[in-house]
Short mmCIF file of C-alpha atoms and ligand atoms in Angstrom, two decimals:
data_model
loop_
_atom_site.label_atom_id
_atom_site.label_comp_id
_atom_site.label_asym_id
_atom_site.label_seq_id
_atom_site.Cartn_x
_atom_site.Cartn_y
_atom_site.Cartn_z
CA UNK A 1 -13.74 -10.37 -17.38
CA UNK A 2 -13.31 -11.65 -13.50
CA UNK A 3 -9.66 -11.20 -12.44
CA UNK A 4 -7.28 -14.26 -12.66
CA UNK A 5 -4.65 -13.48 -10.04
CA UNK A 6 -6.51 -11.42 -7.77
CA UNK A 7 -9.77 -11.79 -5.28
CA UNK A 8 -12.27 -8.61 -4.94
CA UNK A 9 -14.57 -8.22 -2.09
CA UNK A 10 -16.29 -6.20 -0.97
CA UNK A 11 -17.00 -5.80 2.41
CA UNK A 12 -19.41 -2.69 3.85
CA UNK A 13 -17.00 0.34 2.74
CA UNK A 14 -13.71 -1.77 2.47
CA UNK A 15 -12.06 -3.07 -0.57
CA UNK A 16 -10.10 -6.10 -0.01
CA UNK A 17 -7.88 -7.54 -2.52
CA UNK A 18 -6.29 -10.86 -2.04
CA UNK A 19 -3.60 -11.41 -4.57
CA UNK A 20 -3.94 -15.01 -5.71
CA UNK A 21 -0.91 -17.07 -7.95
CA UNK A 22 -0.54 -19.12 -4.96
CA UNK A 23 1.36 -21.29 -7.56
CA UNK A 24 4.35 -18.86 -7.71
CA UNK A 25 4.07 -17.45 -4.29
CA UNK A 26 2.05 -14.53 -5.71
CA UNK A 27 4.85 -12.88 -8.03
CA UNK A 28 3.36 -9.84 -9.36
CA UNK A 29 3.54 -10.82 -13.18
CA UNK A 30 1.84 -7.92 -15.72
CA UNK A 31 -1.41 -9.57 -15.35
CA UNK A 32 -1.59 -9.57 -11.77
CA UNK A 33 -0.74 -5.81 -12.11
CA UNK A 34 -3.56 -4.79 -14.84
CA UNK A 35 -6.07 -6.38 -12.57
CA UNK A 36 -4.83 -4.80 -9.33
CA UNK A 37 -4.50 -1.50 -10.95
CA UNK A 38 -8.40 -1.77 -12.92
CA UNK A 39 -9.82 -2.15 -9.64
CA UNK A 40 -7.91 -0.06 -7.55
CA UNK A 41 -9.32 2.74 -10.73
CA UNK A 42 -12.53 0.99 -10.43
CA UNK A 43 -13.03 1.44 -6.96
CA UNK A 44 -10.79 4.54 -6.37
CA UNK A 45 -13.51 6.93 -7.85
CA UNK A 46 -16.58 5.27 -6.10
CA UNK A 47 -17.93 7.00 -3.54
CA UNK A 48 -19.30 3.45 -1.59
CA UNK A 49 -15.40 2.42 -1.00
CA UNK A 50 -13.45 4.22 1.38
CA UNK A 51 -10.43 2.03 2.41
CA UNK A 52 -8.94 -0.92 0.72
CA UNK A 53 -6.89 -3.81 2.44
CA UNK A 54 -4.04 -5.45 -0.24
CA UNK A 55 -3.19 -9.21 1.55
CA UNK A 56 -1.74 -12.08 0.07
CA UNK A 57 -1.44 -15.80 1.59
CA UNK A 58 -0.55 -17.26 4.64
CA UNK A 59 3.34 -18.06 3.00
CA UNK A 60 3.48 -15.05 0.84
CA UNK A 61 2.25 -11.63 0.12
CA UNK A 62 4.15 -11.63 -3.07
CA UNK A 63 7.72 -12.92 -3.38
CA UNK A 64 9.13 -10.51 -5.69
CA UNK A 65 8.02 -9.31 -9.56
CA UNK A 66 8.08 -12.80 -11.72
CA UNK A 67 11.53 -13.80 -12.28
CA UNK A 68 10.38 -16.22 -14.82
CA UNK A 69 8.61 -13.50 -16.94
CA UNK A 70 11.59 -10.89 -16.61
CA UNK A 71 14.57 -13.50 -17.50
CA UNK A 72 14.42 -13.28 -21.37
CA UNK A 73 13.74 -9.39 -21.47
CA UNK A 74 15.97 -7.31 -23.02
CA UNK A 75 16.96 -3.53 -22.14
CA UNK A 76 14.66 -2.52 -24.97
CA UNK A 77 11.77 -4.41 -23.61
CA UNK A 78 12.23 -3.17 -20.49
CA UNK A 79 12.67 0.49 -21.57
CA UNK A 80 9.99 1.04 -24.47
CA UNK A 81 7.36 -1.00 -22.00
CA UNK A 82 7.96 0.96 -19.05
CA UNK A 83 8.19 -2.01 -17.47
CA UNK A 84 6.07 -1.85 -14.09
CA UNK A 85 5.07 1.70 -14.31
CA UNK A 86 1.49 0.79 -13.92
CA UNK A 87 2.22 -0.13 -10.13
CA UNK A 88 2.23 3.87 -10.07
CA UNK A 89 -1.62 4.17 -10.10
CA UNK A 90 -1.54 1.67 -6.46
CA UNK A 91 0.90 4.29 -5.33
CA UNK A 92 -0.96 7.25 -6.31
CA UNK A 93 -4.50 5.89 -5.53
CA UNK A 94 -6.04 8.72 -3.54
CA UNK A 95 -8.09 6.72 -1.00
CA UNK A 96 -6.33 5.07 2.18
CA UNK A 97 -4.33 1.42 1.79
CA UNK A 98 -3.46 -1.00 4.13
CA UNK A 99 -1.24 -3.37 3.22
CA UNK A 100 -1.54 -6.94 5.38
CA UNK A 101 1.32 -9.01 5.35
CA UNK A 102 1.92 -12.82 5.94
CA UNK A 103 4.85 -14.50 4.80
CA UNK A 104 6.99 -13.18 2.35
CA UNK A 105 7.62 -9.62 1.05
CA UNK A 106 10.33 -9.70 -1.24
CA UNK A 107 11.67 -7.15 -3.72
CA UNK A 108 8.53 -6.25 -5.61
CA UNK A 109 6.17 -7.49 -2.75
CA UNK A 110 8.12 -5.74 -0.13
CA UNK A 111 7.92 -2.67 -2.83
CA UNK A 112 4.28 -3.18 -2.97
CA UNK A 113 3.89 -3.28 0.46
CA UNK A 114 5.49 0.06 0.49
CA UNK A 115 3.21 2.01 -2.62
CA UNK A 116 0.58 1.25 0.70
CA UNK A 117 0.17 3.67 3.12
CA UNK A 118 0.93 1.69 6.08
CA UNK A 119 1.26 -2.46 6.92
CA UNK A 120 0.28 -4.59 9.13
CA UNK A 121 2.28 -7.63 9.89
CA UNK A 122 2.21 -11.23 10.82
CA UNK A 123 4.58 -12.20 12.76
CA UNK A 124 5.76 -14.87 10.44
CA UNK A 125 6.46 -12.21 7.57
CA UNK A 126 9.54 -11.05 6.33
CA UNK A 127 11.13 -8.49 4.22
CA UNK A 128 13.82 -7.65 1.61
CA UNK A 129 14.98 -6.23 -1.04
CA UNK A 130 16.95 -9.70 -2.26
CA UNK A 131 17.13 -8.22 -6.53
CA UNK A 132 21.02 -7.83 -5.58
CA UNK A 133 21.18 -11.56 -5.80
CA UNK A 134 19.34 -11.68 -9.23
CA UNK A 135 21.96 -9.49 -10.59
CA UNK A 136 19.81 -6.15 -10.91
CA UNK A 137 18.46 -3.70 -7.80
CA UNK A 138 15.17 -2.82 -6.89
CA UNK A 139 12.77 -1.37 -10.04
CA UNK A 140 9.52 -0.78 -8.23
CA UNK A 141 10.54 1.94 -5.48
CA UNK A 142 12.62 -0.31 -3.07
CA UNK A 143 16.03 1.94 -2.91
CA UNK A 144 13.64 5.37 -2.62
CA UNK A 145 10.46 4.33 -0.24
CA UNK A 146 13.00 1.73 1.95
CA UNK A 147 15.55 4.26 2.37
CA UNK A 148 12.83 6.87 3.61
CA UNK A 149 11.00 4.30 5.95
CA UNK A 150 13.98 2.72 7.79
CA UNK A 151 16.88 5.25 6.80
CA UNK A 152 20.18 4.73 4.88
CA UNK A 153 21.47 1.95 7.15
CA UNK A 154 19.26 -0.37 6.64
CA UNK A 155 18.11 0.11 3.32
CA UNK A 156 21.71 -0.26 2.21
CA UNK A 157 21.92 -3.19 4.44
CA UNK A 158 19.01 -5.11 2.86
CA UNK A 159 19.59 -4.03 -0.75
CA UNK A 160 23.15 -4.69 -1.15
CA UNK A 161 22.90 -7.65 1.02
CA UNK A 162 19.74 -9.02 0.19
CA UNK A 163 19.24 -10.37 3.28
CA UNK A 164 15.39 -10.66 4.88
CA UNK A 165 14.64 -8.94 7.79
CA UNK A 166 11.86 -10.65 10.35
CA UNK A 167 8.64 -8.64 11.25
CA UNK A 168 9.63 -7.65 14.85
CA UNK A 169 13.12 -6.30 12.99
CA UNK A 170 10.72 -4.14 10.29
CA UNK A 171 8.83 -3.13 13.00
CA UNK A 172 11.48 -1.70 15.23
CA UNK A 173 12.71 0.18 11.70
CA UNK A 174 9.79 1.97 11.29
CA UNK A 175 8.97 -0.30 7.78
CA UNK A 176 5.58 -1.73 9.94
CA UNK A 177 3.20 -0.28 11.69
CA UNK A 178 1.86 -3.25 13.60
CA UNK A 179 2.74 -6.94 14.11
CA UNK A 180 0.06 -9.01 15.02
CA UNK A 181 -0.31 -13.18 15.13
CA UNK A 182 -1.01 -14.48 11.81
CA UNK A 183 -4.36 -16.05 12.47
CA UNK A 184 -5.14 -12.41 13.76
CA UNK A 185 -3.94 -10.56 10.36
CA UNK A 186 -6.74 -10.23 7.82
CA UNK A 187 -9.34 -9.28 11.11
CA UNK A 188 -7.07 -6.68 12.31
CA UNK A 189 -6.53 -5.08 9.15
CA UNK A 190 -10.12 -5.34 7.94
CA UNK A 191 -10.98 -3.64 11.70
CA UNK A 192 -8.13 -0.84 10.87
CA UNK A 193 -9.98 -0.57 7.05
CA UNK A 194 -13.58 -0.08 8.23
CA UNK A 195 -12.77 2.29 11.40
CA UNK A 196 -10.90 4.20 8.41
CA UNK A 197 -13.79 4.46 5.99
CA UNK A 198 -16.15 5.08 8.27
CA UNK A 199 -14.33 8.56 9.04
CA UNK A 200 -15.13 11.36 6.50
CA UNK A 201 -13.76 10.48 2.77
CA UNK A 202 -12.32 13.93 2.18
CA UNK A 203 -10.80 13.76 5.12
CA UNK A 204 -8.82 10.45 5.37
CA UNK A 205 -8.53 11.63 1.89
CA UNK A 206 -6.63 14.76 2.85
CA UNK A 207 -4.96 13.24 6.14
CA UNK A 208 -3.47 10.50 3.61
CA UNK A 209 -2.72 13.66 0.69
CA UNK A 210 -0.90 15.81 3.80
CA UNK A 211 1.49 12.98 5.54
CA UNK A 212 2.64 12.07 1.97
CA UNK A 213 3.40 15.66 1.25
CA UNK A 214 5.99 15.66 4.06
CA UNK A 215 8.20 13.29 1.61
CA UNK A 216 8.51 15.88 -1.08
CA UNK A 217 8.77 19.49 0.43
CA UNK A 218 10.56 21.35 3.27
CA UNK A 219 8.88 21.73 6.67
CA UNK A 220 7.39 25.43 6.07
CA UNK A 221 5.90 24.32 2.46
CA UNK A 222 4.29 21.42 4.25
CA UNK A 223 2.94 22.94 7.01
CA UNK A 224 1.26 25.50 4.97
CA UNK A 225 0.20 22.82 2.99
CA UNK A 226 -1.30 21.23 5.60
CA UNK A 227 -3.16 24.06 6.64
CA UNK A 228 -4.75 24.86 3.61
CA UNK A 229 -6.38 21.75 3.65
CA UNK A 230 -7.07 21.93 7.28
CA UNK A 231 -8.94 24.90 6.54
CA UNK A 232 -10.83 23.59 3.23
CA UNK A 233 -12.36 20.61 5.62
CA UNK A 234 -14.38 23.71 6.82
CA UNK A 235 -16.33 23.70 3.94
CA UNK A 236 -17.33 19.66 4.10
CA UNK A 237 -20.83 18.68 5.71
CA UNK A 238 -18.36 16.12 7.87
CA UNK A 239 -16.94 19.12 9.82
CA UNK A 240 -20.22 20.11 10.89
CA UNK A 241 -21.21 16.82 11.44
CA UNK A 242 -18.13 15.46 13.34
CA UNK A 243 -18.38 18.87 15.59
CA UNK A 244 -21.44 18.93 16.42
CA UNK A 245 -21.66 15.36 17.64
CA UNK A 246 -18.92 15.83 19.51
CA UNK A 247 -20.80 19.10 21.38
CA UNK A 248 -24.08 17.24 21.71
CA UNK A 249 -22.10 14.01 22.76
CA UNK A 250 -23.24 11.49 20.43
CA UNK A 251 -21.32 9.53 17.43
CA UNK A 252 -20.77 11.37 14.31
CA UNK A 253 -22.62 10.07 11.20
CA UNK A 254 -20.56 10.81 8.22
CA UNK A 255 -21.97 11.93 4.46
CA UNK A 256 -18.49 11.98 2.69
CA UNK A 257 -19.49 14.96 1.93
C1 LIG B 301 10.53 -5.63 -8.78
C2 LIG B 301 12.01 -5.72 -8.71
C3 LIG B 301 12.64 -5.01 -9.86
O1 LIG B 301 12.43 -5.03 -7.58
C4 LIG B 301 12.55 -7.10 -8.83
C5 LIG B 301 12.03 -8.26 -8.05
O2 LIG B 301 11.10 -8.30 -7.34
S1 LIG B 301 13.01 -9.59 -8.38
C6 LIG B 301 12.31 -10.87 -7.37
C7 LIG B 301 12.75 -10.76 -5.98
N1 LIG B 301 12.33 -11.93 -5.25
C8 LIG B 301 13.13 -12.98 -5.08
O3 LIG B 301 14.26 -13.02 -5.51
C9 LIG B 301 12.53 -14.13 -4.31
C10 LIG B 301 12.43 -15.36 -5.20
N2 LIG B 301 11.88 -16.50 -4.46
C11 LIG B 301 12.57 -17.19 -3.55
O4 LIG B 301 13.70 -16.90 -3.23
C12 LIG B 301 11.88 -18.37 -2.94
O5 LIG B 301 10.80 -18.73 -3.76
C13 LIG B 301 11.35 -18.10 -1.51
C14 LIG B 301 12.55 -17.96 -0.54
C15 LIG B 301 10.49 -16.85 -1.44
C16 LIG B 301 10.49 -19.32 -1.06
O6 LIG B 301 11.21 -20.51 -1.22
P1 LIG B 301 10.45 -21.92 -1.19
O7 LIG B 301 9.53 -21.99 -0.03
O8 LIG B 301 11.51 -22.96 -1.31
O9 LIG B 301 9.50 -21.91 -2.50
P2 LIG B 301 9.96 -22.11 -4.01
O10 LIG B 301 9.93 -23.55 -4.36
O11 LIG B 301 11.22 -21.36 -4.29
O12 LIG B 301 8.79 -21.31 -4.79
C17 LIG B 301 7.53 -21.93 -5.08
C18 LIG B 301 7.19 -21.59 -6.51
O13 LIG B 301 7.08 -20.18 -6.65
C19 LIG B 301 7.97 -19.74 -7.68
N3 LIG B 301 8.45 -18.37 -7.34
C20 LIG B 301 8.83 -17.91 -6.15
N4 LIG B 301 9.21 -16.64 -6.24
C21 LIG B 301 9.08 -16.30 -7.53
C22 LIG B 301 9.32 -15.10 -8.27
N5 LIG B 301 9.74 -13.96 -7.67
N6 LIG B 301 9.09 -15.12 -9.59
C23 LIG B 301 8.63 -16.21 -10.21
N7 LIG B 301 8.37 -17.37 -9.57
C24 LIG B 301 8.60 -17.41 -8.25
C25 LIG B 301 9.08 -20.75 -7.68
O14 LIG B 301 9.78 -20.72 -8.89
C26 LIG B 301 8.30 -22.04 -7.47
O15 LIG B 301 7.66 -22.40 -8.67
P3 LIG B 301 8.16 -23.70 -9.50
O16 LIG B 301 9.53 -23.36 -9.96
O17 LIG B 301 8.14 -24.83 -8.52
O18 LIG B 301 7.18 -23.83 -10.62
#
């Protein structure tokens, strides 16, 4: 069955995935995460796709999980359910992510933004982490991922104040890689996306495996970590390839191999 809240297309090796409840400022209801999470599986484990790009609309990325579906739930509910685990599988997804943002990214769209491995901003977007106001505190990652990409400061700032911050304020925090104008957004991503997959698989794969590693160990685990897989790209027809193009000066044609 074609998704209802989300657009797939497909363009050359790039995945893009528009989420679409433009009706509700695309809050991420369970629907809209079963079909983001089927196609990120779909499309995680073929070898044609290597880089997706996660956008929303001009006015909103997402603006939070749905309120409106959340309000009668019960601890129970929320508990046996596991409510919003699935958003796990986005974070775990193997392959690069680049998250575009226009508008608004709040509480579960900021959190969203963050399962991706790096955004790119309008300049009209903005961020927080308003669930303070709703009574509750972040559920999808917000206190962990924020705290790591801007530092205590600022995530306690935003989550206990629920404040937004502007893109040129995320940027200078470390939360965004890039702002550009918002007519530029969905180009400059898609750009970042296809110069991405058109690298070696396994190794955006690994590059992507190796900086998230840095989150979870100590320095001398990581770098050994890193050089393990360093050394396994020496087994990969892309090493070859990527070397020797660069000795006989000409551009590298990948196999993913
Ligand atoms: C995942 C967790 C656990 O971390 C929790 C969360 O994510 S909790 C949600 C956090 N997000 C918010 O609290 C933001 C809620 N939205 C707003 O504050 C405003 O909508 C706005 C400032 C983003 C934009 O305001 P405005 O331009 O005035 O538009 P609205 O008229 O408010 O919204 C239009 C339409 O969308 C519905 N909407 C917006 N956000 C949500 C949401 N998070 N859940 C459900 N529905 C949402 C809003 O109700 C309007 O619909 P109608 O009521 O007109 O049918």
């Amino acid at each position: 069955m074609a998704p209802k809240s989300l657009r797939i297309e497909i363009r050359g090796r790039v995945a893009l995935l528009t989420l679409n409840r433009p009706e509700a400022l695309n809050a991420l209801n369970s629907e809209m995460m079963d079909e983001v999470c089927d196609t990120v599986a779909k499309y995680g484990t073929d070898d044609k796709i290597g880089a997706f790009v996660l956008t929303g609309s001009e006015k909103a990325f997402a603006a939070g999980a749905d309120i409106k579906e959340m309000q009668p739930q019960g601890y129970m509910d929320m508990y046996m359910s596991d409510f919003f685990n699935r958003w796990n599988e986005l974070a775990a997804l193997r392959k690069p992510v680049i998250a575009a943002v226009s508008g608004y990214a709040l509480g579960g769209g900021c959190e969203l933004a963050m399962m991706c491995d790096f955004i790119i901003a309008a300049d009209t977007a903005k961020f927080g982490q308003p669930e303070i106001t709703l009574g509750v505190i972040p559920g999808m990652g917000g206190s962990q991922r924020l705290t790591r990409a801007v530092g205590k400061a600022k995530a306690m700032d935003l989550c206990l104040t629920g404040r937004m911050m502007d893109a040129e304020e995320a940027e200078r925090a470390g939360l965004v890689s890039r702002i550009v104008p918002a007519g530029e957004l969905l180009e400059t991503a898609l750009a970042a996306a296809e110069k991405i997959a058109g690298f070696s698989l396994p190794a955006t794969m690994m590059a992507k495996e190796a900086v998230n590693r840095s989150f979870e160990v100590t320095l001398e685990e990581g770098l050994r970590f890193e050089r393990r897989l360093f050394h396994s790209l020496f087994a990969t027809e892309d090493q070859k390839e990527g070397m020797s193009a660069f000795v006989e000066k000409r551009k590298a044609a990948f196999k993913h191999r």
